[in-house]
Every structure is written in structure tokens, then in C-alpha cells.
Amino acid sequence: MATHSDLANLVWQIADLLRGPYRPPQYERVMLPLVVLRRFDCVLADTKPKVLAEYERRKGGRLTDDALDSTLNKAAGHRFHNRSELDFQKLKGDPDNLNKHLVSYIKGFSANVQRIFEYFEFESEIERMHEAGILYLVISGFCDVDLHPRKVKNQEMGLIFENLIRRFNELANETAGDHFTPREVITLMIDLLLYDADELLSKPGIAMRMLDPACGTGGMLAGAQKYMRDHHDGATLYVYGQDYNKRAFATAASDMLMKEVDHNGGGENVQFGDSFLDDKFAGQTFDYFIANPPFGVDWKRQQKEIVRRHEKAPQEDPWSAGLPRVNDGSLLFLQHMISKFEDVDPKKQKYGSRAAIVFSGSPLFTGGAGGGESEIRRWVIERDLLEAIVALPEQMFYNTGIGTYIWIVTNRKAKDRKGQIQLVDARDTSIPMRRSQGDKRRKIGEGPALEDDRADEPDQIADIVRLYGAFEPGEKSNIFDNADFGYTRVTVERPLRLRYQMTVEDKARLLDAAPHLLDDVQAIDKALGREPQLDWNAAWSDIEKLLKKRGSRWKAPEEKLFRSVFTAKDPTGVAVKRGPGLEADSDLRDFENVPLKEDIDAYFKREVLPHVPDAWMDRAKDKVGYEINFNRHFYKFTPPRKLTEIDADLKKAEDEILRLLREVTK
């Protein structure tokens, strides 16, 4: 009997027929919809006569639309049906009109399947193949692929489809990363996400719900289901997803419908739409979340709605925390997921929630204290929701070579993890790819090969999970208190020092702006003279007395204009007074990030005053921020080489150059 890999390879061979009219990255536009279509054709074959008979009986009657679909689905024995008299074998009977018959055949499906093919935008591909003269060859090829449930069970069909999704997406390197996550990253995320679930998932009749709000082709949800089959066969995991990419959504929805794992029936567990503007799971909570949201994608289109949500959110709602800068909406997905966390109440069979999400480095440290990103980190960490972050190797994804990080976020931390965050450094835990795929040049070893499309590899996933599970400090793992990542941004001020001097040029400049001050300025010029004065406080006191004597009353803008024209900053001047204190020089203003665990006054005396004795802190401007700097916490100092060693190497290089020159000149 053919294995799922054999059948996937057979489909892969049919794809070669597309070469010419299609580029390899475009193969998935045709092959994935046809795999779905052929599977449905085979699944419905046994009950097709019954469906056609029921349709003839009901046609023109009172039942229409959803009611008719429901009746015919029952006749088919599945959550979908096809009322067309055509099937794959009959389609070959009229090669010249195959394009029209294929469209007619697809329109014979129940509405849930038709909707999937609308999102596949498959009719345009049918016409493209017809015009290229390859449609008949492709359909004939699929007729030889037997996907009947007697030969290919639902789980095996899922494996075939997942295999093809991965391989076709790997061909489309330039766009794959938008909706497809490398297999080993998915496996690692799921292992981390479900690490503590053994006791919970072993409860009799336990059922859990998982959401991926950026599900792409559904690879993460499929991976989670595989994990459950392999480790917790007695538990049930209902998976849900949403995506706004049409073809990616259609692929994920097809996968659910083919494997018949859908909870609601009809493929509704995977929904099409923008998770922020059109949340298909509004008001629902989930036990698990998993996501690889797009990196560095702006959210201008959703800005109005998200800002409104932020402004109306109560303090304990994650949307109240802050908003990231508009050119990178990654953290919005984290807020979206946390807003759907289940409460922890075992008596009501509520066990809290766990989330695994992939981010670039930006959400770790972008945004200063008081900024949107920092406020989101603060909200998450101060509520003790961040359990761990795992740093992945670079060059792991198809469309970017940047470093990435898996965040584990939960409201049900184990007792020994409460109040703490674990950082795991897996940046060096990878092996090179045998063949690069776009920007993906490295992968995390998955262990002994379970499929015949890869060789045996070291089980680096298990190594990383063990580091996480051990929860011990070491070379590749560090444990920190939540407060270790927080700091207070203190504003450090220094006094403004001014030098006063009236000159002919400055005098003319002021009178151009305020000619009505001519008499007063002339009097000041005569009284104070033209010599520079380093004490603006004394100079202005004399000017005020003179103006009072003259009966002149200057308004604040006039005083400001006079000072701006006739003074200049001078570090040797006397500090300018303001009220009971001193006026700060904005050009000398500085900021200190003081760790939350440190006493701010002690820090100021130790780190600031020795260098700028005239400085003071404006504590009214204090802001608390949070950032996570992996490099700082895993930095290894490499001492510079000794000069004698460097000299010796240079001497060797010089000797070698001289030797080569002597050979040339012989």
C-alpha cells in the first residue's frame, strides 16, 4: 500500500505538467485545490447515487439553500456533498469543454466547499490551464491518484496535504513566510506550549480549544492536532483559526474539512477575515493560542478601530496597555490573544490559557519608557504572564534572515515559575540546510527521520525543550525576576547658564521685531552698558528696577524676546534662577534608566553627581519601562589577543609574502 509520502510524491510529479505556463512558486495555485477536489470526489463516490436521487426528489421544492444543503449532506453522510452528475472520471469524457464542465462540477458542491474554491480563485486557474492546453493532462493525472477513504484515512490525508503545503510553500520562498512557518519551528512551539499539559490532558473526557489568529495555511493547528494524536489520544483538541489571505485561508479550511476534525461542522472553525477588524471569534475564550504573525507589517488600515478599542478598554484589558508604533503590529496579536484568555477556576473546569507566539527582536526592546511597546511589555510582565522567551537561530524563515523569538505567555504559571521569567538562548542550536530555501539557510534538528524526505538529524528540539523544562540557570538558560526587566526613566536636569551683552546688531534685530520698545532698550543700553555680564539673574534684576522706575510694563512675550536676543548660553555663567530653584537647560537634559530594584537616589549619587555635580532629578517626569535585552544577559566577554601573538602572526604573513615575491622574481 502506498504511504502518504508516496501519494504526495505522485501529486508532486503531476505538478511537472504545469512547467512552462506556471513558474514553480505558482504550482500551489493549481495543485492544492485539485488535491482537495480529488479527495472530496473520492470521499463522496460511494453515496453519490443517493445524493443525486435525493436532489432529484427535492429539486424545485420548499427546501433551498442551507436547508437543502443540510438534507443532501445527510444523504452524503458527510458535512458536504456534490449534486452534479459529473465526477473526475466523467470529466475526461469531453476534453474540448473540460474547463466548463469542471466549473460546473465545482458549483455542484454544497455552499461550504464552493466558498473554499471561491477563495482559492480557482476558476481563473482553470481557464489558464485550458488556454495552455494542459487542463486535460492534469485532470487525467489526478484520476490516477486514489484518495478514497478506504485507502487513505483522514489522518493520512492530513499528512499528505500537510506534506504538499510545506513543499509548495518552500518553492514560493518569496511569499511563504507570510503564511507558512517552518515545520521544526512549529514542532518546537507546540512542545513548549503543551509542555506542562500531561496531567491536565490525561483527565477523562477532557476537551481543549486552540486558536491561531494568523493561521495562514493552518500548519500550526495541524501540528497541534498531530501532537495530541501522538501524546494524548484520549483528549480532544478543537482548533480554530482566522486569516485574511484568501488562498491561505482556503488551504487551511480545506485541511479541516478533509480531515473532518471541525467542531462546528462545515469548515467554520477556520474563518476568513481580519482578526482585528472582523474578529470571527469575538467574545470567545480559548485554552491554547499559537501564532506566527507577520513581522514589521503596518496596521494603518486597522488604526481607527484599534485606537478606539484601546481608548475604551478597562485597565485589566490588555488593549488598555498601549499600542505599538503603526509600522509594526506584531504585538497587537499578543494583546488580541490575551484578551481571549480563559480564567483560572478549576472548580468550573477553567484551567487558564497558554500562548506561544513568534516575534522578531523588535517587540523585545523597541519603544522607550512610556511608549506603546514598553507599556504592553509592562502590562504583561507586571501581571506575571510572561513565562519564557526562547531565542532562535538566524536564517530560520523563508522570507527573512533576522533573529526570531518564541514567547510563552500564560496565566497559569507553575508555582516555581511565579514571579520569574526564563530566557533560553538557542541561537547556536541549529544545523545548515542541505539546500537553501529563500532566506532559510538553517534549521533546528528534528531527530531521527520519520519521513523519507529528510535524513537523520540531531534532536535539537528535544535539547531546547529540556533546557526550558529544567528551569535552571546555566550557559544557555537564565532565570530572572520580573522586576529585572523593568527600569525607571529618570530625567536629569542641569542649570541654564547665560551671558548677557547688548550689541548694536542685536539691538537692531530686537527693534525690528518690537519697535515700540525703543525707548526702554535705549535706557537699558545706557544703564547696563555693552560689556558682557555672566550673571543674568543680576542683569535682569537691574533691568526690572529700571523698567519699574520708567513705568514700563512688559508682557511675557516681550521679556522672552529680550532674553533670546541679548543672551547666549555660556558654561562659565551663573546658573539662572526660576522660582525657588534653577531653570533647566533643555540642551543639557539627559536621562538615566535606573533598574527597578535599585534605589534611585543612591544610583543618582553614585552614577551621576560625580560627573555633573550641578545636576538634579525632575522626579515628576519619571516613567517606568520594560525591555528584554538578550545580548546583555548572554554576553560572553572574549579577551583581546596578546600583542605578541598578533606580532607573530604578522611576521609569519610577511615572511610568506617575501617568499612568494622571491619565487616570482627568480
C-alpha angles and dihedrals in degrees: 000000000000116000122228087257090054091052092046089052090050090055089046089057091052087056088066087072088069094060109121103023088049133039114227093254087059097053093094090064088070107023102052095050091047093050088053092046093048092048092051090046091054095042092053097042098095096051098034094104090051091050093049091049092049091047092052089050094048099037112118092010132117095278114090140157114351094005092053091044090053092051094048091045088058090051089050092048091228140084090262138033143187120228096185118109088224128093133171094278093048091048089069091060095084109034095174093059098031092119093058093043092050091053090048090050092053091049088056091069125097116271095261092060094041089054091054092052091048088058090046085057085217101159091072089053091051090056092045092054091044092053090047091051096237103102095093092048092051095047090046089052091054091050086068092055107088109204097164113146090240088066102026116039120207094259092050090048088053090053091049092050093045090049091052094044090054095046096046092046091050087057089054094060095158094059105018094094091061092070109003130072122200112261097240092052090053091049092050093047093051093046090053094043095051096034095112096037103093096098094041096046093047091066110114113264094000115167124189134188126219128191131197107187091189098037101158108182091350098254095140093049091047090049091052091052091050090051090053092049091050099043111017108026091160094059126076124225117192110198128205132184145173132198137165097211105099100212093040090051092047090051093050093045090049091051091054094047094046093051090043091222093130114126100205097037129241098055096288093136088079113055135189119231148072109301091215102043099030108024106188091193099048114159094014128118129210137200096220136025130191129175147157101198119192115275120239097356116150123234101207091127091057096036099104094052095042093048089050090051091049094050093050098041118113118238095261093052113095090226088067093063100079141280129260122238112285095247094066121038099174095115091053088072090055091051090047092053096045089051086063097048117135117238120248108248113132091185088065091040090253109140102176125245141276128202134193116193133171118226136173116239093270098084089054097066114354114123127038128245110307092018122123098256093045091049091052091051089047092051092050097044098042089054089052093240100130109087104168146343122209117200111217128206119268122255092039100126132066099237103031137039096199125120116270135198136207113219119202109203124180145154092212105064117171113257094254092051098051113121091011140095126207123213117199118193108209095153092118095042103101146090128225119261116248086226126016117239108203107299091345107104100145137047139185110252112253099198128241113004115264093177130049095236095079140039127242113286137185111272096244092155089064090048092055093045090051090053090051094045095048090060092200132133116251145125093303101025131054131182120212137179113246090246091058089079095049130086140173115238103218122194112227115201132193126195124267112243118196137186116210122210133150117215133177092248094050091045091055091048092054094046090051087059097038112017091168089072093064098110094044093048092049089053092049091048090053095044100044100029129210101286117114116257121202095198109073091175091062093041093052091045089056091047092051091051090050093049091049090051089051091048092240121147116196121198121229094261090054092050090048092049092050093051094046092052101043103035135067132185114266123176089210093057128102115268111263115243125225118182111311092340141034132289113248123233106229091203090060095044113125138175133225124200103215116193112246091238092058127086105246096213092050091047091051093051092047103040107025115026096057088062101036110021094181094058126112136182124248097210093180087075096053115138128186117223139176129209136162115216110187094184092056093051096045099034115138118200113227110198115227117255118264115263091236090059092048091048091050092052091048090050090052091050092049092049090050092050091049091049092052091047092052090052091052093049096047 
